[in-house]
Short mmCIF file of C-alpha atoms in Angstrom, two decimals:
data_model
loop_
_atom_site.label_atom_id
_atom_site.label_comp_id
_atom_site.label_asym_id
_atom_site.label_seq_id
_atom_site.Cartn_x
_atom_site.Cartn_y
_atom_site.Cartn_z
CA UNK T 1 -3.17 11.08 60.24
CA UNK T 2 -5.44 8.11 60.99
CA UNK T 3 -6.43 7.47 64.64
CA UNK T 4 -8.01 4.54 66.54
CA UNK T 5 -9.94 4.48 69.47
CA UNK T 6 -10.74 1.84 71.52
CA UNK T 7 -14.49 1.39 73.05
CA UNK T 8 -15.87 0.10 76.07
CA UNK T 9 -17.74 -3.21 74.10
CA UNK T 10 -21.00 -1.64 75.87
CA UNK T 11 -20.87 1.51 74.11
CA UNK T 12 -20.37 -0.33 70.85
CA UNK T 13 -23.61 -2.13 71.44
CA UNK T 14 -25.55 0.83 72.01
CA UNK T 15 -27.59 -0.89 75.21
CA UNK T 16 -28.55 -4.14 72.77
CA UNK T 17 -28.40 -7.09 74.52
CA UNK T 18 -25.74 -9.44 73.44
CA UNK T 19 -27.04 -12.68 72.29
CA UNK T 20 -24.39 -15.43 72.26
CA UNK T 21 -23.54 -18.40 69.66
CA UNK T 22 -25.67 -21.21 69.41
CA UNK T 23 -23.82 -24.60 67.91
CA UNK T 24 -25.73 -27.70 66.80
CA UNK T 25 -25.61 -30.25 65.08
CA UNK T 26 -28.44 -30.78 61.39
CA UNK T 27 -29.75 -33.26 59.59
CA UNK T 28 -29.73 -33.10 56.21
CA UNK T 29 -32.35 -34.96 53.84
CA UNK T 30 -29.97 -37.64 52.61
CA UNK T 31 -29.29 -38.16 57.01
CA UNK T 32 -25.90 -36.91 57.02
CA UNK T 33 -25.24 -34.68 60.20
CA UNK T 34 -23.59 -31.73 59.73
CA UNK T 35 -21.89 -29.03 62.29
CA UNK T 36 -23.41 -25.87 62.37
CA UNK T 37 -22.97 -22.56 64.15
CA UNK T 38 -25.51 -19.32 64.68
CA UNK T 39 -23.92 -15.93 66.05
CA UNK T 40 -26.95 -13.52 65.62
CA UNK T 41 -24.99 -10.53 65.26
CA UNK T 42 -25.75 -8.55 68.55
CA UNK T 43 -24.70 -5.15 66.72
CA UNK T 44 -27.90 -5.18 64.24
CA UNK T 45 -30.37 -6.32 67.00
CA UNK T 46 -33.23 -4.19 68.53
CA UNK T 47 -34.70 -6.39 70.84
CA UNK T 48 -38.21 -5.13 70.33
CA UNK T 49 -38.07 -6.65 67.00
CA UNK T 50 -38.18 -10.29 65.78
CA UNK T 51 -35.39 -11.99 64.07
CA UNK T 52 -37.70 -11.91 60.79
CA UNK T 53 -36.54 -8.20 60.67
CA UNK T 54 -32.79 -9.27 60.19
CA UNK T 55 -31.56 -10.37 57.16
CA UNK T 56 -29.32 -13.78 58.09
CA UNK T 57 -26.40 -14.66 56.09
CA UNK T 58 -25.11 -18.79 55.17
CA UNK T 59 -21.65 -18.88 55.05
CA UNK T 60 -20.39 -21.87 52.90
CA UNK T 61 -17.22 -22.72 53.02
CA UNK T 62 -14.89 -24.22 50.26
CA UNK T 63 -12.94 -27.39 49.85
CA UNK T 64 -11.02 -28.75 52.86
CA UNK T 65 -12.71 -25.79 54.96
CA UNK T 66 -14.67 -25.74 58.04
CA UNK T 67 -16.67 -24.21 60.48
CA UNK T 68 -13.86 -23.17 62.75
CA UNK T 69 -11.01 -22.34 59.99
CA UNK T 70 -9.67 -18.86 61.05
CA UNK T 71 -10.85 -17.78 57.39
CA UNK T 72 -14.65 -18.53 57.75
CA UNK T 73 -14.86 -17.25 61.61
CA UNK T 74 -13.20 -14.00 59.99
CA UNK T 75 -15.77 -13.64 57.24
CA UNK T 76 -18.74 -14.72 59.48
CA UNK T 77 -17.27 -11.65 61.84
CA UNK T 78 -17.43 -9.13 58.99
CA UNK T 79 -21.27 -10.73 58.36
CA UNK T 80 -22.40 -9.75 61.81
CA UNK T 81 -22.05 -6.19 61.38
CA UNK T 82 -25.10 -6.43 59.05
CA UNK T 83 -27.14 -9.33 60.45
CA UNK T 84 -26.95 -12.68 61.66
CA UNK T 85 -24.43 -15.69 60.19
CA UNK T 86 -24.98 -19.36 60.02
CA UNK T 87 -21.70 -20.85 58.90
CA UNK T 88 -21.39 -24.75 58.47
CA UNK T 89 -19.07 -27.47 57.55
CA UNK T 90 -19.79 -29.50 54.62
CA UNK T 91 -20.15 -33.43 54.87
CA UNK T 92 -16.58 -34.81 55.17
CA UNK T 93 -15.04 -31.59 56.96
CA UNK T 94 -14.74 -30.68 60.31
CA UNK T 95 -16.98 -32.04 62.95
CA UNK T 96 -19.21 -32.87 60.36
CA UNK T 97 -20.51 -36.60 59.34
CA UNK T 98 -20.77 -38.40 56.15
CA UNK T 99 -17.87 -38.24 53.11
CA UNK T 100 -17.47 -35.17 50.75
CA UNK T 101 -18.79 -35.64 47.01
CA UNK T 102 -16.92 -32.34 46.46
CA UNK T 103 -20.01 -30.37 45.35
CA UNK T 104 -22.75 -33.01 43.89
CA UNK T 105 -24.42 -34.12 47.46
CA UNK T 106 -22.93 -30.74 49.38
CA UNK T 107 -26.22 -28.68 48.14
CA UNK T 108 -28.12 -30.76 51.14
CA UNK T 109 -25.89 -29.45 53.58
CA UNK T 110 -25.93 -25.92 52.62
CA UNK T 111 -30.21 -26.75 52.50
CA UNK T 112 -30.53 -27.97 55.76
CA UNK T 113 -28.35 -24.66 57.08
CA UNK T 114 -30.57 -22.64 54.95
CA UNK T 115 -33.84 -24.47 56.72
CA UNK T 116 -32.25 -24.20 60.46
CA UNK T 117 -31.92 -19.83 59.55
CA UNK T 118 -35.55 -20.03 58.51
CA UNK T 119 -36.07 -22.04 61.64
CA UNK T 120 -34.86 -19.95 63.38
CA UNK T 121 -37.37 -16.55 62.44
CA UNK T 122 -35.24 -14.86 59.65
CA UNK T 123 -37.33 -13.82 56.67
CA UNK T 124 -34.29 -13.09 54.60
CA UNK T 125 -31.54 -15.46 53.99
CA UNK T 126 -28.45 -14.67 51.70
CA UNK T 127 -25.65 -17.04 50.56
CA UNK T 128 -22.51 -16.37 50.35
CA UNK T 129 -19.75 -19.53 48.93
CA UNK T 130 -16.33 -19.57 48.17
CA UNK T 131 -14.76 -22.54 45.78
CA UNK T 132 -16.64 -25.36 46.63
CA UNK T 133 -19.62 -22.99 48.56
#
């Protein structure tokens, strides 16, 4: 028999401080803007330790996807059980600027969200695409 419990959200966190979203907007080389969000993943973080020592992970989304789709906020929850997420909109979706070349110019955005994770102290950045990403 499988059983559930349900946890105070500070036991879950072990005494780490919770460290909220941050949402922006980057610029890309080609000077399209494009949405962006961070959620550092409070679970992995010891806050005696810089973000370097957290892997981060790009989420890139897939044709007519966005930031705030249910489907990428689900997979950028999974993500932050194992370290920080930066999940994005491509050019023509979302809140984001510019039109979508569906996949030729798209490899700016998913730079400059690549650059803003390195910006932002992690060492180690993963990508992670679906379809178009």
């Amino acid at each position: 028999m499988a059983r559930s419990t349900v946890r105070p959200h500070s036991e879950t966190t072990r005494g780490t401080p919770v460290r909220s979203q941050l949402r922006t907007f980057l610029r890309t080389s080609d000077g399209v803007t494009i949405d962006a969000v961070y959620d550092p993943g409070a679970v992995v973080y010891d806050a005696s330790r810089t973000p370097a020592a957290h892997p981060v992970f790009v989420v890139a989304h897939g044709f007519t996807g966005a930031v705030d789709r249910p489907h990428v906020r689900r997979v950028a929850r999974a993500f932050t059980r194992h370290g920080a997420v930066v999940t994005f909109s491509f050019r023509g979706h979302g809140a984001s600027g510019g039109r979508s070349t569906v996949g030729d110019r798209e490899v700016l955005d998913l730079a400059a969200a690549v650059r803003w994770a390195r910006e932002l102290g992690h060492a180690r950045v993963g990508t992670v695409g679906f379809s178009m990403g």
